[in-house]
Amino acid sequence: MPDRPGGTLYRGREGMWSWVAQRVTGVLIFFFLLVHVLDTAVINVSPEAYNAIIGTYRHWIMGLGEAGLVAAVVIHAFNGVRLILVDFWAKGAKYQRVMLYIALALFVVVMAGFLPRHLMNTFGGH
Amino acid sequence: MSAVDNPRAPYVRQKTTRSNYELYGWVFMRASGAVLLVLIFGHLFINLMTGEGVHSIDFAFVAGKWATPFWKVWDLLMLWLAMIHGTNGLRTIINDYASKDRTRLVLKGLLYLAFTVVVVLGTLVIFTFDPCPAGAAADLLPSFCPAP
């Protein structure tokens, strides 16, 4: 039993913060997706126009933005798998907290594989 | 009718939901999310982790990918699923935080407009893409284009 009433608000802790993070990363990814389809559409204008637009992604500022975008996608994806398990696996709700820490650990592993290579591509003397 | 309902009136079940729309939306978020994990991780790996990563991406790179139906289907599926998944997510967020009817209507109107424009434009681009446009500099084109 909780040692004090939880009130009528959401109970906080891992469950609430992963829910907040899922919304924030989802909105970020959605707005990037709108921009990304528009910049890709320039490919039907001319090769020169597309290369000029996509070339801006090679700038180091965009490189850091891409790192943040990939981080948002990866944590949204892994927490999304956790959500699916919470909803469809009989023991999902019981293990929701430990599954969040597993998702975060997988996130760290994937980013540790992604970031060095991506940052070398971004900053590596082109 | 008096101001207060008759307390002795027998219970009448109210049919409040007209459809299972929200149920299907909930199922779709989970099903499309699982597929999108594969599609987007694959997309990010091929475009950012192979070759020189983001420095490899140019017209010829995309033309090379879209020369095969595999990547056209991949990108088309990714576009549609991601846009429906994202639009439904934003719809949920707007419904949660925009309490005024008018604000909700305007925001969702803008959302559905953006959805339509982006999905139609993206789909047209994939289907009408020409890897060897006439008059373009040959060194910008993929190697399989015939010499001008």
Coordinates of C-alpha atoms in Angstrom, one line a residue:
Chain A
M1 CA 0.0 0.0 0.0
P2 CA 1.2 3.5 -0.7
D3 CA 2.2 5.4 2.4
R4 CA 0.2 8.5 1.3
P5 CA -2.7 9.1 -1.0
G6 CA -1.8 9.4 -4.6
G7 CA -4.4 12.0 -5.3
T8 CA -6.3 12.3 -8.5
L9 CA -3.4 13.3 -10.6
Y10 CA -1.2 10.9 -12.5
R11 CA 1.1 9.2 -10.1
G12 CA 4.5 10.4 -11.4
R13 CA 7.7 8.4 -11.5
E14 CA 8.8 6.3 -14.4
G15 CA 5.3 5.6 -15.8
M16 CA 4.4 9.3 -16.1
W17 CA 7.8 10.5 -17.3
S18 CA 8.0 7.9 -20.0
W19 CA 4.5 9.0 -21.1
V20 CA 5.7 12.6 -21.2
A21 CA 8.8 11.6 -23.2
Q22 CA 6.8 9.6 -25.7
R23 CA 4.6 12.7 -26.4
V24 CA 7.5 15.1 -26.6
T25 CA 9.6 12.9 -28.9
G26 CA 6.6 12.0 -31.0
V27 CA 5.8 15.7 -31.7
L28 CA 9.5 16.4 -32.5
I29 CA 9.7 13.5 -34.9
F30 CA 6.3 14.5 -36.6
F31 CA 7.5 18.0 -37.3
F32 CA 10.8 16.8 -38.7
L33 CA 8.9 14.3 -40.9
L34 CA 6.9 17.2 -42.4
V35 CA 10.1 19.1 -43.2
H36 CA 11.9 15.9 -44.4
V37 CA 9.2 15.0 -47.0
L38 CA 9.2 18.6 -48.3
D39 CA 13.1 18.6 -48.7
T40 CA 12.9 15.2 -50.3
A41 CA 10.3 16.4 -52.7
V42 CA 12.8 18.9 -54.2
I43 CA 14.4 15.8 -55.8
N44 CA 11.8 16.2 -58.6
V45 CA 12.8 19.8 -59.3
S46 CA 16.4 19.1 -60.4
P47 CA 19.5 17.2 -59.3
E48 CA 21.2 20.5 -58.6
A49 CA 18.3 21.8 -56.4
Y50 CA 18.1 18.5 -54.4
N51 CA 21.9 18.4 -53.9
A52 CA 21.8 22.0 -52.6
I53 CA 19.0 21.2 -50.2
I54 CA 20.3 17.9 -48.9
G55 CA 23.8 19.4 -48.7
T56 CA 22.6 21.5 -45.8
Y57 CA 22.2 18.3 -43.8
R58 CA 26.0 17.9 -44.0
H59 CA 26.6 21.0 -41.9
W60 CA 27.8 20.2 -38.3
I61 CA 24.8 22.0 -36.8
M62 CA 22.5 19.8 -38.8
G63 CA 24.7 16.8 -37.8
L64 CA 24.0 17.5 -34.1
G65 CA 20.3 18.0 -34.9
E66 CA 20.3 14.6 -36.6
A67 CA 22.0 13.0 -33.6
G68 CA 19.2 14.5 -31.4
L69 CA 16.6 13.3 -34.0
V70 CA 18.0 9.7 -34.0
A71 CA 18.0 9.7 -30.2
A72 CA 14.3 10.8 -30.2
V73 CA 13.4 8.1 -32.7
V74 CA 15.3 5.4 -30.8
I75 CA 13.8 6.1 -27.4
H76 CA 10.3 6.6 -28.9
A77 CA 10.7 3.2 -30.6
F78 CA 12.0 1.3 -27.6
N79 CA 9.5 2.8 -25.2
G80 CA 6.9 2.0 -27.9
V81 CA 7.8 -1.7 -27.7
R82 CA 7.5 -1.4 -23.9
L83 CA 4.0 0.1 -24.4
I84 CA 3.0 -2.8 -26.7
L85 CA 4.2 -5.3 -24.1
V86 CA 2.3 -3.4 -21.3
D87 CA -0.9 -3.6 -23.3
F88 CA -0.7 -7.1 -24.8
W89 CA 1.6 -9.2 -22.5
A90 CA -0.2 -10.6 -19.4
K91 CA 2.7 -9.5 -17.1
G92 CA 3.4 -6.3 -19.0
A93 CA 1.9 -4.0 -16.4
K94 CA 3.7 -5.8 -13.6
Y95 CA 7.1 -5.3 -15.3
Q96 CA 6.5 -1.9 -16.8
R97 CA 9.1 -0.2 -14.7
V98 CA 11.9 -2.7 -15.3
M99 CA 11.0 -2.7 -19.0
L100 CA 11.6 1.1 -19.1
Y101 CA 15.1 0.6 -17.7
I102 CA 15.7 -2.2 -20.3
A103 CA 14.5 0.2 -23.0
L104 CA 16.9 2.9 -21.7
A105 CA 19.8 0.5 -21.6
L106 CA 19.1 -0.6 -25.2
F107 CA 18.9 3.1 -26.1
V108 CA 22.3 3.7 -24.6
V109 CA 23.8 0.7 -26.5
V110 CA 22.3 1.8 -29.8
M111 CA 23.4 5.4 -29.4
A112 CA 26.9 4.2 -28.4
G113 CA 27.0 2.4 -31.7
F114 CA 25.5 5.2 -33.7
L115 CA 27.1 8.4 -32.3
P116 CA 30.8 7.8 -32.9
R117 CA 30.3 6.9 -36.5
H118 CA 27.8 9.7 -37.2
L119 CA 29.9 12.3 -35.4
M120 CA 32.9 11.2 -37.4
N121 CA 30.9 11.6 -40.6
T122 CA 29.7 15.0 -39.4
F123 CA 33.0 16.4 -38.1
G124 CA 35.5 14.2 -40.0
G125 CA 37.1 16.7 -42.4
H126 CA 34.8 16.8 -45.5
Chain B
M1 CA -40.2 17.6 -17.5
S2 CA -39.1 18.8 -14.1
A3 CA -35.5 20.0 -13.5
V4 CA -34.6 16.8 -11.8
D5 CA -35.0 13.4 -13.4
N6 CA -37.5 11.1 -11.9
P7 CA -35.5 9.1 -9.3
R8 CA -37.9 6.1 -9.8
A9 CA -37.3 6.0 -13.5
P10 CA -36.0 2.6 -14.7
Y11 CA -32.4 2.6 -15.9
V12 CA -32.0 3.1 -19.6
R13 CA -28.7 2.2 -21.1
Q14 CA -27.2 5.1 -23.1
K15 CA -25.5 4.1 -26.3
T16 CA -22.7 6.7 -26.1
T17 CA -20.2 5.4 -28.6
R18 CA -21.2 5.4 -32.2
S19 CA -18.3 3.4 -33.5
N20 CA -15.1 1.6 -32.6
Y21 CA -13.0 4.3 -34.2
E22 CA -10.9 4.9 -31.1
L23 CA -10.3 1.2 -30.6
Y24 CA -9.1 0.8 -34.2
G25 CA -6.9 3.9 -33.7
W26 CA -5.3 2.3 -30.6
V27 CA -4.7 -0.9 -32.4
F28 CA -3.2 0.9 -35.4
M29 CA -0.7 2.9 -33.2
R30 CA 0.7 -0.4 -31.9
A31 CA 0.7 -2.3 -35.2
S32 CA 2.1 0.5 -37.3
G33 CA 4.6 1.3 -34.5
A34 CA 6.1 -2.2 -34.7
V35 CA 6.4 -2.0 -38.5
L36 CA 7.8 1.6 -38.4
L37 CA 10.5 0.4 -36.0
V38 CA 11.9 -1.9 -38.7
L39 CA 11.3 0.6 -41.5
I40 CA 12.8 3.6 -39.8
F41 CA 15.8 1.8 -38.2
G42 CA 16.6 0.3 -41.7
H43 CA 16.2 3.8 -43.3
L44 CA 18.5 5.4 -40.7
F45 CA 21.1 2.6 -41.0
I46 CA 21.3 2.7 -44.8
N47 CA 21.3 6.5 -45.1
L48 CA 23.5 7.5 -42.1
M49 CA 25.7 4.4 -41.2
T50 CA 26.8 3.1 -44.6
G51 CA 29.5 4.7 -46.7
E52 CA 30.2 8.2 -45.5
G53 CA 26.8 8.5 -43.8
V54 CA 25.0 11.8 -44.5
H55 CA 27.8 12.8 -46.8
S56 CA 26.8 10.0 -49.2
I57 CA 23.3 11.3 -49.7
D58 CA 22.7 13.2 -53.0
F59 CA 20.6 12.9 -56.1
A60 CA 22.5 9.9 -57.4
F61 CA 22.3 8.1 -54.1
V62 CA 18.5 8.4 -53.9
A63 CA 18.2 7.6 -57.6
G64 CA 20.2 4.4 -57.0
K65 CA 17.8 3.4 -54.2
W66 CA 14.6 4.2 -56.1
A67 CA 15.9 2.2 -59.1
T68 CA 14.6 -0.8 -57.2
P69 CA 10.9 -1.4 -56.4
F70 CA 12.1 -2.6 -53.0
W71 CA 13.2 0.8 -51.7
K72 CA 10.2 2.5 -53.4
V73 CA 7.8 0.3 -51.5
W74 CA 9.9 0.7 -48.4
D75 CA 9.8 4.5 -48.6
L76 CA 6.1 4.7 -49.6
L77 CA 5.1 2.4 -46.7
M78 CA 7.2 4.4 -44.3
L79 CA 5.7 7.7 -45.6
W80 CA 2.1 6.5 -45.2
L81 CA 2.5 4.7 -41.9
A82 CA 4.6 7.4 -40.3
M83 CA 2.2 10.2 -41.4
I84 CA -0.9 8.3 -40.2
H85 CA 0.8 7.3 -36.9
G86 CA 2.1 10.8 -36.3
T87 CA -1.2 12.5 -37.3
N88 CA -3.1 10.3 -35.0
G89 CA -0.6 11.0 -32.2
L90 CA -1.0 14.8 -32.6
R91 CA -4.8 14.4 -32.8
T92 CA -4.7 12.7 -29.4
I93 CA -2.5 15.5 -28.0
I94 CA -4.7 18.2 -29.4
N95 CA -7.8 16.5 -28.0
D96 CA -6.1 16.4 -24.6
Y97 CA -4.8 19.9 -24.3
A98 CA -7.0 22.2 -26.5
S99 CA -10.2 22.5 -24.4
K100 CA -12.0 25.1 -26.4
D101 CA -14.1 23.7 -29.3
R102 CA -12.9 26.3 -31.7
T103 CA -9.2 25.9 -30.9
R104 CA -9.5 22.1 -31.3
L105 CA -11.3 22.5 -34.6
V106 CA -8.7 24.9 -36.0
L107 CA -5.7 22.9 -34.8
K108 CA -7.1 19.6 -36.2
G109 CA -8.0 21.3 -39.4
L110 CA -4.4 22.5 -39.8
L111 CA -3.2 19.0 -38.9
Y112 CA -5.3 17.2 -41.5
L113 CA -4.3 19.8 -44.1
A114 CA -0.6 19.2 -43.4
F115 CA -1.3 15.4 -43.5
T116 CA -3.0 15.6 -46.9
V117 CA -0.4 17.9 -48.5
V118 CA 2.6 15.9 -47.2
V119 CA 1.2 12.4 -48.1
V120 CA 0.0 13.5 -51.5
L121 CA 3.2 15.3 -52.3
G122 CA 5.4 12.5 -51.0
T123 CA 3.4 9.8 -52.9
L124 CA 3.6 11.8 -56.2
V125 CA 7.3 12.3 -55.8
I126 CA 8.0 8.5 -55.4
F127 CA 5.8 7.6 -58.3
T128 CA 6.9 10.4 -60.7
F129 CA 10.6 10.3 -59.9
D130 CA 12.9 10.4 -63.0
P131 CA 16.4 9.1 -62.2
C132 CA 17.8 10.5 -65.5
P133 CA 16.2 13.9 -66.1
A134 CA 17.0 15.4 -69.5
G135 CA 19.4 18.3 -69.5
A136 CA 20.9 17.6 -66.1
A137 CA 24.7 17.6 -65.6
A138 CA 25.8 14.0 -66.2
D139 CA 28.1 13.9 -63.2
L140 CA 25.1 14.4 -60.8
L141 CA 23.2 11.5 -62.2
P142 CA 23.5 7.8 -61.2
S143 CA 25.9 5.7 -63.3
F144 CA 23.1 3.7 -65.0
C145 CA 21.8 6.8 -66.9
P146 CA 22.5 6.7 -70.7
A147 CA 25.2 9.2 -71.8
P148 CA 23.6 12.3 -73.3

